[in-house]
PDB file of N, CA and C in Angstrom:
ATOM      1  N   MET A  30      94.883  78.780 181.259  1.00  0.00           N
ATOM      2  CA  MET A  30      94.089  78.525 180.079  1.00  0.00           C
ATOM      3  C   MET A  30      94.075  77.152 179.642  1.00  0.00           C
ATOM      4  N   LEU A  31      92.788  76.444 179.419  1.00  0.00           N
ATOM      5  CA  LEU A  31      92.728  75.135 179.044  1.00  0.00           C
ATOM      6  C   LEU A  31      92.455  74.947 177.722  1.00  0.00           C
ATOM      7  N   VAL A  32      93.107  73.960 176.877  1.00  0.00           N
ATOM      8  CA  VAL A  32      92.926  73.796 175.621  1.00  0.00           C
ATOM      9  C   VAL A  32      92.536  72.345 175.242  1.00  0.00           C
ATOM     10  N   ALA A  33      91.644  72.015 174.441  1.00  0.00           N
ATOM     11  CA  ALA A  33      91.239  70.611 174.222  1.00  0.00           C
ATOM     12  C   ALA A  33      91.088  70.314 172.764  1.00  0.00           C
ATOM     13  N   PHE A  34      91.425  69.202 172.365  1.00  0.00           N
ATOM     14  CA  PHE A  34      91.338  68.796 170.923  1.00  0.00           C
ATOM     15  C   PHE A  34      91.050  67.384 170.874  1.00  0.00           C
ATOM     16  N   THR A  35      90.499  66.898 169.773  1.00  0.00           N
ATOM     17  CA  THR A  35      90.073  65.451 169.717  1.00  0.00           C
ATOM     18  C   THR A  35      90.200  65.058 168.027  1.00  0.00           C
ATOM     19  N   PHE A  36      90.437  63.916 167.822  1.00  0.00           N
ATOM     20  CA  PHE A  36      90.357  63.214 166.546  1.00  0.00           C
ATOM     21  C   PHE A  36      90.295  61.807 166.555  1.00  0.00           C
ATOM     22  N   ARG A  37      89.993  61.183 165.378  1.00  0.00           N
ATOM     23  CA  ARG A  37      89.849  59.739 165.471  1.00  0.00           C
ATOM     24  C   ARG A  37      90.839  59.106 164.428  1.00  0.00           C
ATOM     25  N   ALA A  38      91.033  57.971 164.520  1.00  0.00           N
ATOM     26  CA  ALA A  38      91.887  57.043 163.709  1.00  0.00           C
ATOM     27  C   ALA A  38      91.093  56.657 162.472  1.00  0.00           C
ATOM     28  N   LYS A  39      91.806  56.538 161.414  1.00  0.00           N
ATOM     29  CA  LYS A  39      91.322  55.965 160.254  1.00  0.00           C
ATOM     30  C   LYS A  39      90.781  54.675 160.530  1.00  0.00           C
ATOM     31  N   PRO A  40      89.625  54.215 159.923  1.00  0.00           N
ATOM     32  CA  PRO A  40      89.193  52.845 160.156  1.00  0.00           C
ATOM     33  C   PRO A  40      90.275  51.758 159.794  1.00  0.00           C
ATOM     34  N   GLY A  41      90.465  50.782 160.841  1.00  0.00           N
ATOM     35  CA  GLY A  41      91.558  49.838 160.505  1.00  0.00           C
ATOM     36  C   GLY A  41      92.942  50.285 161.152  1.00  0.00           C
ATOM     37  N   LYS A  42      93.119  51.454 161.589  1.00  0.00           N
ATOM     38  CA  LYS A  42      94.293  52.004 161.870  1.00  0.00           C
ATOM     39  C   LYS A  42      94.257  52.298 163.505  1.00  0.00           C
ATOM     40  N   GLU A  43      93.229  51.847 164.049  1.00  0.00           N
ATOM     41  CA  GLU A  43      92.991  52.124 165.581  1.00  0.00           C
ATOM     42  C   GLU A  43      94.171  51.739 166.467  1.00  0.00           C
ATOM     43  N   ARG A  44      94.614  50.410 166.306  1.00  0.00           N
ATOM     44  CA  ARG A  44      95.810  49.836 167.100  1.00  0.00           C
ATOM     45  C   ARG A  44      96.842  50.725 167.020  1.00  0.00           C
ATOM     46  N   GLU A  45      97.439  50.918 165.875  1.00  0.00           N
ATOM     47  CA  GLU A  45      98.725  51.651 165.433  1.00  0.00           C
ATOM     48  C   GLU A  45      98.499  53.145 166.064  1.00  0.00           C
ATOM     49  N   PHE A  46      97.245  53.643 165.848  1.00  0.00           N
ATOM     50  CA  PHE A  46      97.142  54.946 166.375  1.00  0.00           C
ATOM     51  C   PHE A  46      97.117  55.102 167.856  1.00  0.00           C
ATOM     52  N   GLU A  47      96.540  54.170 168.562  1.00  0.00           N
ATOM     53  CA  GLU A  47      96.551  54.186 170.114  1.00  0.00           C
ATOM     54  C   GLU A  47      97.972  53.779 170.582  1.00  0.00           C
ATOM     55  N   ALA A  48      98.678  52.971 169.991  1.00  0.00           N
ATOM     56  CA  ALA A  48     100.030  52.583 170.347  1.00  0.00           C
ATOM     57  C   ALA A  48     100.992  53.798 170.221  1.00  0.00           C
ATOM     58  N   LEU A  49     100.687  54.532 169.136  1.00  0.00           N
ATOM     59  CA  LEU A  49     101.624  55.715 168.832  1.00  0.00           C
ATOM     60  C   LEU A  49     101.344  56.830 169.873  1.00  0.00           C
ATOM     61  N   LEU A  50     100.113  56.989 170.126  1.00  0.00           N
ATOM     62  CA  LEU A  50      99.638  58.072 171.154  1.00  0.00           C
ATOM     63  C   LEU A  50      99.831  57.774 172.619  1.00  0.00           C
ATOM     64  N   ASN A  51      99.684  56.587 173.095  1.00  0.00           N
ATOM     65  CA  ASN A  51      99.708  56.108 174.345  1.00  0.00           C
ATOM     66  C   ASN A  51     101.246  55.846 175.058  1.00  0.00           C
ATOM     67  N   SER A  52     101.950  57.179 174.977  1.00  0.00           N
ATOM     68  CA  SER A  52     103.151  57.092 175.500  1.00  0.00           C
ATOM     69  C   SER A  52     103.250  58.371 176.455  1.00  0.00           C
ATOM     70  N   ALA A  53     103.125  57.971 177.732  1.00  0.00           N
ATOM     71  CA  ALA A  53     103.141  59.146 178.656  1.00  0.00           C
ATOM     72  C   ALA A  53     104.403  60.040 178.539  1.00  0.00           C
ATOM     73  N   GLU A  54     105.557  59.293 178.395  1.00  0.00           N
ATOM     74  CA  GLU A  54     106.700  60.087 178.355  1.00  0.00           C
ATOM     75  C   GLU A  54     106.773  60.937 177.194  1.00  0.00           C
ATOM     76  N   SER A  55     106.490  60.585 176.008  1.00  0.00           N
ATOM     77  CA  SER A  55     106.588  61.550 174.854  1.00  0.00           C
ATOM     78  C   SER A  55     105.408  62.552 174.912  1.00  0.00           C
ATOM     79  N   GLY A  56     104.312  62.180 175.442  1.00  0.00           N
ATOM     80  CA  GLY A  56     103.159  63.047 175.539  1.00  0.00           C
ATOM     81  C   GLY A  56     103.632  64.417 176.562  1.00  0.00           C
ATOM     82  N   ARG A  57     104.187  63.896 177.727  1.00  0.00           N
ATOM     83  CA  ARG A  57     104.829  65.016 178.553  1.00  0.00           C
ATOM     84  C   ARG A  57     105.861  65.790 177.968  1.00  0.00           C
ATOM     85  N   ALA A  58     106.735  65.176 177.040  1.00  0.00           N
ATOM     86  CA  ALA A  58     107.748  65.903 176.501  1.00  0.00           C
ATOM     87  C   ALA A  58     107.158  67.054 175.487  1.00  0.00           C
ATOM     88  N   ALA A  59     106.245  66.480 174.604  1.00  0.00           N
ATOM     89  CA  ALA A  59     105.422  67.389 173.719  1.00  0.00           C
ATOM     90  C   ALA A  59     104.772  68.520 174.493  1.00  0.00           C
ATOM     91  N   ALA A  60     104.048  68.305 175.553  1.00  0.00           N
ATOM     92  CA  ALA A  60     103.294  69.209 176.175  1.00  0.00           C
ATOM     93  C   ALA A  60     104.260  70.289 176.697  1.00  0.00           C
ATOM     94  N   LYS A  61     105.423  69.673 177.395  1.00  0.00           N
ATOM     95  CA  LYS A  61     106.313  70.790 177.996  1.00  0.00           C
ATOM     96  C   LYS A  61     106.967  71.688 176.955  1.00  0.00           C
ATOM     97  N   ALA A  62     107.351  71.107 175.838  1.00  0.00           N
ATOM     98  CA  ALA A  62     107.874  71.820 174.764  1.00  0.00           C
ATOM     99  C   ALA A  62     106.788  72.938 174.044  1.00  0.00           C
ATOM    100  N   MET A  63     105.499  72.629 174.226  1.00  0.00           N
ATOM    101  CA  MET A  63     104.522  73.622 173.952  1.00  0.00           C
ATOM    102  C   MET A  63     104.238  74.582 174.932  1.00  0.00           C
ATOM    103  N   GLY A  64     104.852  74.410 176.148  1.00  0.00           N
ATOM    104  CA  GLY A  64     104.665  75.272 177.212  1.00  0.00           C
ATOM    105  C   GLY A  64     103.588  75.001 178.208  1.00  0.00           C
ATOM    106  N   ALA A  65     102.965  73.748 178.010  1.00  0.00           N
ATOM    107  CA  ALA A  65     101.776  73.332 179.000  1.00  0.00           C
ATOM    108  C   ALA A  65     102.349  72.873 180.366  1.00  0.00           C
ATOM    109  N   THR A  66     101.486  73.212 181.332  1.00  0.00           N
ATOM    110  CA  THR A  66     101.827  72.673 182.543  1.00  0.00           C
ATOM    111  C   THR A  66     101.153  71.452 183.127  1.00  0.00           C
ATOM    112  N   ARG A  67     100.169  71.143 182.291  1.00  0.00           N
ATOM    113  CA  ARG A  67      99.264  69.808 182.575  1.00  0.00           C
ATOM    114  C   ARG A  67      98.918  69.292 181.141  1.00  0.00           C
ATOM    115  N   ASN A  68      99.076  68.032 181.136  1.00  0.00           N
ATOM    116  CA  ASN A  68      98.616  67.240 179.880  1.00  0.00           C
ATOM    117  C   ASN A  68      97.813  66.052 180.170  1.00  0.00           C
ATOM    118  N   THR A  69      96.596  65.976 179.892  1.00  0.00           N
ATOM    119  CA  THR A  69      95.733  64.749 180.167  1.00  0.00           C
ATOM    120  C   THR A  69      95.250  64.220 178.704  1.00  0.00           C
ATOM    121  N   LEU A  70      95.412  62.896 178.637  1.00  0.00           N
ATOM    122  CA  LEU A  70      94.957  62.202 177.642  1.00  0.00           C
ATOM    123  C   LEU A  70      93.991  61.103 177.846  1.00  0.00           C
ATOM    124  N   PHE A  71      92.919  61.180 176.989  1.00  0.00           N
ATOM    125  CA  PHE A  71      91.804  60.141 176.922  1.00  0.00           C
ATOM    126  C   PHE A  71      91.933  59.440 175.736  1.00  0.00           C
ATOM    127  N   LEU A  72      91.963  58.077 175.665  1.00  0.00           N
ATOM    128  CA  LEU A  72      92.275  57.418 174.473  1.00  0.00           C
ATOM    129  C   LEU A  72      91.316  56.070 174.644  1.00  0.00           C
ATOM    130  N   GLY A  73      90.719  55.717 173.553  1.00  0.00           N
ATOM    131  CA  GLY A  73      89.980  54.387 173.274  1.00  0.00           C
ATOM    132  C   GLY A  73      89.053  54.443 172.143  1.00  0.00           C
ATOM    133  N   ASP A  74      88.823  53.313 171.563  1.00  0.00           N
ATOM    134  CA  ASP A  74      87.980  52.967 170.474  1.00  0.00           C
ATOM    135  C   ASP A  74      88.346  53.862 169.272  1.00  0.00           C
ATOM    136  N   GLY A  75      89.690  54.165 169.109  1.00  0.00           N
ATOM    137  CA  GLY A  75      90.169  54.984 167.922  1.00  0.00           C
ATOM    138  C   GLY A  75      89.869  56.474 168.066  1.00  0.00           C
ATOM    139  N   ARG A  76      89.556  56.888 169.298  1.00  0.00           N
ATOM    140  CA  ARG A  76      89.388  58.400 169.414  1.00  0.00           C
ATOM    141  C   ARG A  76      90.442  58.880 170.469  1.00  0.00           C
ATOM    142  N   MET A  77      91.106  59.940 170.279  1.00  0.00           N
ATOM    143  CA  MET A  77      91.873  60.614 171.204  1.00  0.00           C
ATOM    144  C   MET A  77      91.214  62.078 171.647  1.00  0.00           C
ATOM    145  N   VAL A  78      91.281  62.354 173.047  1.00  0.00           N
ATOM    146  CA  VAL A  78      90.859  63.556 173.535  1.00  0.00           C
ATOM    147  C   VAL A  78      92.016  64.087 174.438  1.00  0.00           C
ATOM    148  N   ARG A  79      92.483  65.164 174.141  1.00  0.00           N
ATOM    149  CA  ARG A  79      93.736  65.724 174.765  1.00  0.00           C
ATOM    150  C   ARG A  79      93.297  67.073 175.307  1.00  0.00           C
ATOM    151  N   THR A  80      93.634  67.131 176.620  1.00  0.00           N
ATOM    152  CA  THR A  80      93.508  68.557 177.198  1.00  0.00           C
ATOM    153  C   THR A  80      94.896  68.932 177.714  1.00  0.00           C
ATOM    154  N   LEU A  81      95.234  70.368 177.476  1.00  0.00           N
ATOM    155  CA  LEU A  81      96.420  70.820 177.843  1.00  0.00           C
ATOM    156  C   LEU A  81      96.241  72.182 178.680  1.00  0.00           C
ATOM    157  N   GLU A  82      96.936  72.379 179.657  1.00  0.00           N
ATOM    158  CA  GLU A  82      96.728  73.622 180.408  1.00  0.00           C
ATOM    159  C   GLU A  82      97.994  74.414 180.449  1.00  0.00           C
ATOM    160  N   PHE A  83      97.840  75.562 180.068  1.00  0.00           N
ATOM    161  CA  PHE A  83      98.753  76.649 180.000  1.00  0.00           C
ATOM    162  C   PHE A  83      98.710  77.734 180.919  1.00  0.00           C
ATOM    163  N   PRO A  84      99.805  78.376 181.451  1.00  0.00           N
ATOM    164  CA  PRO A  84      99.603  79.526 182.429  1.00  0.00           C
ATOM    165  C   PRO A  84      98.779  80.667 181.694  1.00  0.00           C
ATOM    166  N   ASP A  85      98.053  81.261 182.478  1.00  0.00           N
ATOM    167  CA  ASP A  85      97.199  82.388 182.024  1.00  0.00           C
ATOM    168  C   ASP A  85      97.686  83.403 180.990  1.00  0.00           C
ATOM    169  N   ASP A  86      99.100  83.576 181.211  1.00  0.00           N
ATOM    170  CA  ASP A  86      99.738  84.604 180.401  1.00  0.00           C
ATOM    171  C   ASP A  86     100.508  83.841 179.276  1.00  0.00           C
ATOM    172  N   GLY A  87     100.571  82.516 179.108  1.00  0.00           N
ATOM    173  CA  GLY A  87     101.247  81.786 178.207  1.00  0.00           C
ATOM    174  C   GLY A  87     100.490  81.529 177.039  1.00  0.00           C
ATOM    175  N   LYS A  88     101.259  81.173 175.850  1.00  0.00           N
ATOM    176  CA  LYS A  88     100.639  81.038 174.613  1.00  0.00           C
ATOM    177  C   LYS A  88     101.242  79.812 174.002  1.00  0.00           C
ATOM    178  N   PRO A  89     100.604  78.820 173.652  1.00  0.00           N
ATOM    179  CA  PRO A  89     101.017  77.431 173.212  1.00  0.00           C
ATOM    180  C   PRO A  89     102.124  77.785 171.938  1.00  0.00           C
ATOM    181  N   VAL A  90     103.127  77.044 171.917  1.00  0.00           N
ATOM    182  CA  VAL A  90     104.057  77.013 170.922  1.00  0.00           C
ATOM    183  C   VAL A  90     103.377  76.040 169.712  1.00  0.00           C
ATOM    184  N   PRO A  91     103.337  76.724 168.461  1.00  0.00           N
ATOM    185  CA  PRO A  91     102.689  75.981 167.590  1.00  0.00           C
ATOM    186  C   PRO A  91     103.415  74.569 167.179  1.00  0.00           C
ATOM    187  N   MET A  92     102.531  73.487 166.759  1.00  0.00           N
ATOM    188  CA  MET A  92     103.194  72.146 166.436  1.00  0.00           C
ATOM    189  C   MET A  92     104.120  72.396 165.348  1.00  0.00           C
ATOM    190  N   ALA A  93     103.813  73.078 164.226  1.00  0.00           N
ATOM    191  CA  ALA A  93     104.712  73.365 163.164  1.00  0.00           C
ATOM    192  C   ALA A  93     106.136  73.898 163.535  1.00  0.00           C
ATOM    193  N   GLU A  94     106.060  74.705 164.540  1.00  0.00           N
ATOM    194  CA  GLU A  94     107.376  75.481 165.081  1.00  0.00           C
ATOM    195  C   GLU A  94     108.050  74.155 165.832  1.00  0.00           C
ATOM    196  N   LEU A  95     107.648  73.582 166.671  1.00  0.00           N
ATOM    197  CA  LEU A  95     108.125  72.387 167.334  1.00  0.00           C
ATOM    198  C   LEU A  95     108.676  71.333 166.417  1.00  0.00           C
ATOM    199  N   ALA A  96     107.934  71.047 165.249  1.00  0.00           N
ATOM    200  CA  ALA A  96     108.424  69.998 164.402  1.00  0.00           C
ATOM    201  C   ALA A  96     109.766  70.472 163.544  1.00  0.00           C
ATOM    202  N   ALA A  97     109.794  71.985 163.454  1.00  0.00           N
ATOM    203  CA  ALA A  97     110.872  72.492 162.776  1.00  0.00           C
ATOM    204  C   ALA A  97     112.201  72.563 163.701  1.00  0.00           C
ATOM    205  N   GLN A  98     111.994  72.430 165.023  1.00  0.00           N
ATOM    206  CA  GLN A  98     112.994  72.315 165.980  1.00  0.00           C
ATOM    207  C   GLN A  98     113.363  71.108 166.433  1.00  0.00           C
ATOM    208  N   ASP A  99     112.547  70.038 166.411  1.00  0.00           N
ATOM    209  CA  ASP A  99     112.761  68.683 166.982  1.00  0.00           C
ATOM    210  C   ASP A  99     112.507  67.704 166.022  1.00  0.00           C
ATOM    211  N   PRO A 100     113.516  67.006 165.337  1.00  0.00           N
ATOM    212  CA  PRO A 100     113.280  65.856 164.530  1.00  0.00           C
ATOM    213  C   PRO A 100     112.550  64.732 164.894  1.00  0.00           C
ATOM    214  N   ALA A 101     112.506  64.359 166.041  1.00  0.00           N
ATOM    215  CA  ALA A 101     111.692  63.292 166.691  1.00  0.00           C
ATOM    216  C   ALA A 101     110.238  63.709 166.823  1.00  0.00           C
ATOM    217  N   PHE A 102     109.924  64.983 167.063  1.00  0.00           N
ATOM    218  CA  PHE A 102     108.537  65.438 167.013  1.00  0.00           C
ATOM    219  C   PHE A 102     107.986  65.431 165.642  1.00  0.00           C
ATOM    220  N   ARG A 103     108.818  65.883 164.809  1.00  0.00           N
ATOM    221  CA  ARG A 103     108.559  65.952 163.432  1.00  0.00           C
ATOM    222  C   ARG A 103     108.190  64.596 162.733  1.00  0.00           C
ATOM    223  N   GLU A 104     108.909  63.493 163.269  1.00  0.00           N
ATOM    224  CA  GLU A 104     108.686  62.325 162.869  1.00  0.00           C
ATOM    225  C   GLU A 104     107.389  61.746 163.323  1.00  0.00           C
ATOM    226  N   PHE A 105     107.136  62.071 164.643  1.00  0.00           N
ATOM    227  CA  PHE A 105     105.869  61.693 165.230  1.00  0.00           C
ATOM    228  C   PHE A 105     104.764  62.229 164.472  1.00  0.00           C
ATOM    229  N   LEU A 106     104.736  63.529 164.116  1.00  0.00           N
ATOM    230  CA  LEU A 106     103.798  64.134 163.527  1.00  0.00           C
ATOM    231  C   LEU A 106     103.456  63.520 162.132  1.00  0.00           C
ATOM    232  N   ARG A 107     104.649  63.234 161.449  1.00  0.00           N
ATOM    233  CA  ARG A 107     104.681  62.526 160.092  1.00  0.00           C
ATOM    234  C   ARG A 107     103.731  61.136 160.354  1.00  0.00           C
ATOM    235  N   LYS A 108     104.115  60.342 161.441  1.00  0.00           N
ATOM    236  CA  LYS A 108     103.390  59.055 161.338  1.00  0.00           C
ATOM    237  C   LYS A 108     101.881  59.441 161.907  1.00  0.00           C
ATOM    238  N   ILE A 109     101.637  60.122 162.893  1.00  0.00           N
ATOM    239  CA  ILE A 109     100.086  60.460 163.314  1.00  0.00           C
ATOM    240  C   ILE A 109      99.442  60.919 162.255  1.00  0.00           C
ATOM    241  N   GLY A 110      99.863  61.928 161.445  1.00  0.00           N
ATOM    242  CA  GLY A 110      99.223  62.523 160.184  1.00  0.00           C
ATOM    243  C   GLY A 110      98.730  61.412 159.234  1.00  0.00           C
ATOM    244  N   SER A 111      99.192  60.420 159.092  1.00  0.00           N
ATOM    245  CA  SER A 111      98.914  59.287 158.093  1.00  0.00           C
ATOM    246  C   SER A 111      97.847  58.371 158.771  1.00  0.00           C
ATOM    247  N   LEU A 112      97.657  58.571 160.148  1.00  0.00           N
ATOM    248  CA  LEU A 112      96.797  57.443 160.752  1.00  0.00           C
ATOM    249  C   LEU A 112      95.432  58.026 161.093  1.00  0.00           C
ATOM    250  N   VAL A 113      95.333  59.461 161.070  1.00  0.00           N
ATOM    251  CA  VAL A 113      94.036  60.042 161.580  1.00  0.00           C
ATOM    252  C   VAL A 113      93.056  60.519 160.404  1.00  0.00           C
ATOM    253  N   GLU A 114      91.843  60.393 160.626  1.00  0.00           N
ATOM    254  CA  GLU A 114      90.768  60.639 159.714  1.00  0.00           C
ATOM    255  C   GLU A 114      90.978  62.341 159.431  1.00  0.00           C
ATOM    256  N   ASP A 115      90.854  62.518 158.081  1.00  0.00           N
ATOM    257  CA  ASP A 115      91.211  63.794 157.553  1.00  0.00           C
ATOM    258  C   ASP A 115      92.477  64.403 158.184  1.00  0.00           C
ATOM    259  N   GLY A 116      93.435  63.636 158.069  1.00  0.00           N
ATOM    260  CA  GLY A 116      94.960  63.920 158.654  1.00  0.00           C
ATOM    261  C   GLY A 116      95.469  65.083 157.923  1.00  0.00           C
ATOM    262  N   PHE A 117      96.979  65.079 157.953  1.00  0.00           N
ATOM    263  CA  PHE A 117      97.670  66.158 157.497  1.00  0.00           C
ATOM    264  C   PHE A 117      98.977  65.584 156.949  1.00  0.00           C
ATOM    265  N   ASP A 118      99.669  66.330 156.087  1.00  0.00           N
ATOM    266  CA  ASP A 118     100.996  66.154 155.829  1.00  0.00           C
ATOM    267  C   ASP A 118     101.914  67.017 156.460  1.00  0.00           C
ATOM    268  N   ILE A 119     102.851  66.705 157.210  1.00  0.00           N
ATOM    269  CA  ILE A 119     103.663  67.543 157.864  1.00  0.00           C
ATOM    270  C   ILE A 119     104.732  68.264 156.960  1.00  0.00           C
ATOM    271  N   ASP A 120     104.835  68.076 155.629  1.00  0.00           N
ATOM    272  CA  ASP A 120     105.580  68.673 154.676  1.00  0.00           C
ATOM    273  C   ASP A 120     104.732  69.748 153.907  1.00  0.00           C
ATOM    274  N   ARG A 121     103.476  69.828 154.385  1.00  0.00           N
ATOM    275  CA  ARG A 121     102.494  70.878 153.786  1.00  0.00           C
ATOM    276  C   ARG A 121     101.948  71.627 155.049  1.00  0.00           C
ATOM    277  N   PRO A 122     102.613  72.566 155.612  1.00  0.00           N
ATOM    278  CA  PRO A 122     102.236  73.215 156.883  1.00  0.00           C
ATOM    279  C   PRO A 122     100.743  73.692 156.907  1.00  0.00           C
ATOM    280  N   GLU A 123     100.238  74.014 155.670  1.00  0.00           N
ATOM    281  CA  GLU A 123      98.859  74.437 155.500  1.00  0.00           C
ATOM    282  C   GLU A 123      97.861  73.339 155.845  1.00  0.00           C
ATOM    283  N   THR A 124      98.214  72.083 155.895  1.00  0.00           N
ATOM    284  CA  THR A 124      97.339  70.961 156.052  1.00  0.00           C
ATOM    285  C   THR A 124      97.444  70.776 157.571  1.00  0.00           C
ATOM    286  N   LEU A 125      98.452  70.920 158.180  1.00  0.00           N
ATOM    287  CA  LEU A 125      98.640  70.867 159.782  1.00  0.00           C
ATOM    288  C   LEU A 125      97.769  71.905 160.288  1.00  0.00           C
ATOM    289  N   GLU A 126      97.863  73.119 159.922  1.00  0.00           N
ATOM    290  CA  GLU A 126      96.986  74.414 160.350  1.00  0.00           C
ATOM    291  C   GLU A 126      95.465  74.049 160.160  1.00  0.00           C
ATOM    292  N   ALA A 127      95.203  73.434 159.118  1.00  0.00           N
ATOM    293  CA  ALA A 127      93.709  73.096 158.884  1.00  0.00           C
ATOM    294  C   ALA A 127      93.270  71.988 159.911  1.00  0.00           C
ATOM    295  N   PHE A 128      94.089  71.141 160.092  1.00  0.00           N
ATOM    296  CA  PHE A 128      93.843  69.820 160.974  1.00  0.00           C
ATOM    297  C   PHE A 128      93.543  70.441 162.344  1.00  0.00           C
ATOM    298  N   ASN A 129      94.586  71.338 162.882  1.00  0.00           N
ATOM    299  CA  ASN A 129      94.466  71.814 164.146  1.00  0.00           C
ATOM    300  C   ASN A 129      93.130  72.526 164.383  1.00  0.00           C
ATOM    301  N   LYS A 130      92.598  73.276 163.287  1.00  0.00           N
ATOM    302  CA  LYS A 130      91.414  73.986 163.461  1.00  0.00           C
ATOM    303  C   LYS A 130      90.226  72.965 163.514  1.00  0.00           C
ATOM    304  N   ARG A 131      90.229  71.767 162.612  1.00  0.00           N
ATOM    305  CA  ARG A 131      89.236  70.843 162.899  1.00  0.00           C
ATOM    306  C   ARG A 131      89.278  70.252 164.162  1.00  0.00           C
ATOM    307  N   ALA A 132      90.409  69.847 164.690  1.00  0.00           N
ATOM    308  CA  ALA A 132      90.569  68.998 165.839  1.00  0.00           C
ATOM    309  C   ALA A 132      90.311  69.827 167.126  1.00  0.00           C
ATOM    310  N   PHE A 133      90.282  71.083 167.151  1.00  0.00           N
ATOM    311  CA  PHE A 133      90.203  71.981 168.101  1.00  0.00           C
ATOM    312  C   PHE A 133      88.718  71.964 168.841  1.00  0.00           C
ATOM    313  N   VAL A 134      88.637  72.040 170.076  1.00  0.00           N
ATOM    314  CA  VAL A 134      87.311  71.980 170.820  1.00  0.00           C
ATOM    315  C   VAL A 134      87.086  73.109 171.721  1.00  0.00           C
ATOM    316  N   PRO A 135      86.274  74.207 171.060  1.00  0.00           N
ATOM    317  CA  PRO A 135      86.205  75.363 171.783  1.00  0.00           C
ATOM    318  C   PRO A 135      85.811  75.325 173.383  1.00  0.00           C
ATOM    319  N   PHE A 136      86.400  76.149 174.061  1.00  0.00           N
ATOM    320  CA  PHE A 136      86.062  76.159 175.502  1.00  0.00           C
ATOM    321  C   PHE A 136      84.622  76.614 175.813  1.00  0.00           C
ATOM    322  N   ALA A 137      84.025  75.884 176.602  1.00  0.00           N
ATOM    323  CA  ALA A 137      82.599  76.386 176.946  1.00  0.00           C
ATOM    324  C   ALA A 137      82.456  77.040 178.340  1.00  0.00           C
ATOM    325  N   TYR A 138      83.099  76.130 179.310  1.00  0.00           N
ATOM    326  CA  TYR A 138      82.987  76.768 180.650  1.00  0.00           C
ATOM    327  C   TYR A 138      83.875  75.866 181.541  1.00  0.00           C
ATOM    328  N   ASP A 139      84.241  76.511 182.694  1.00  0.00           N
ATOM    329  CA  ASP A 139      85.026  75.572 183.623  1.00  0.00           C
ATOM    330  C   ASP A 139      83.917  75.209 184.764  1.00  0.00           C
ATOM    331  N   GLY A 140      83.921  73.974 185.180  1.00  0.00           N
ATOM    332  CA  GLY A 140      82.896  73.567 186.151  1.00  0.00           C
ATOM    333  C   GLY A 140      83.341  73.795 187.577  1.00  0.00           C
ATOM    334  N   ARG A 141      84.380  74.469 187.911  1.00  0.00           N
ATOM    335  CA  ARG A 141      84.948  74.840 189.239  1.00  0.00           C
ATOM    336  C   ARG A 141      83.831  75.602 189.919  1.00  0.00           C
ATOM    337  N   PRO A 142      83.617  75.485 191.095  1.00  0.00           N
ATOM    338  CA  PRO A 142      82.645  76.234 191.986  1.00  0.00           C
ATOM    339  C   PRO A 142      83.191  77.608 192.168  1.00  0.00           C
TER     340      PRO A 142
END
């Protein structure tokens, strides 16, 4: 199962946004914790597009659940939530859930022959 989401930095926060997201090590760790087998990041001009691949029988672990288990991941979410357009407050889980719904890109088709 492929999942994609995208969001933009607040104007003037692009450098901080990209520096925070552009860590392959932390991206891999977060993807693994979510249960993903593949994690691809596209990043530029203050926009992030991330695709995650999960086993067909797998279900992604919600970010709020990961934040409750991992203080470092919670701190990352606190930072990124303040840098993105229409962001979220990790201390208000409903805002993270609403953000995830806005950032999610529905699957259309797989171009494999």
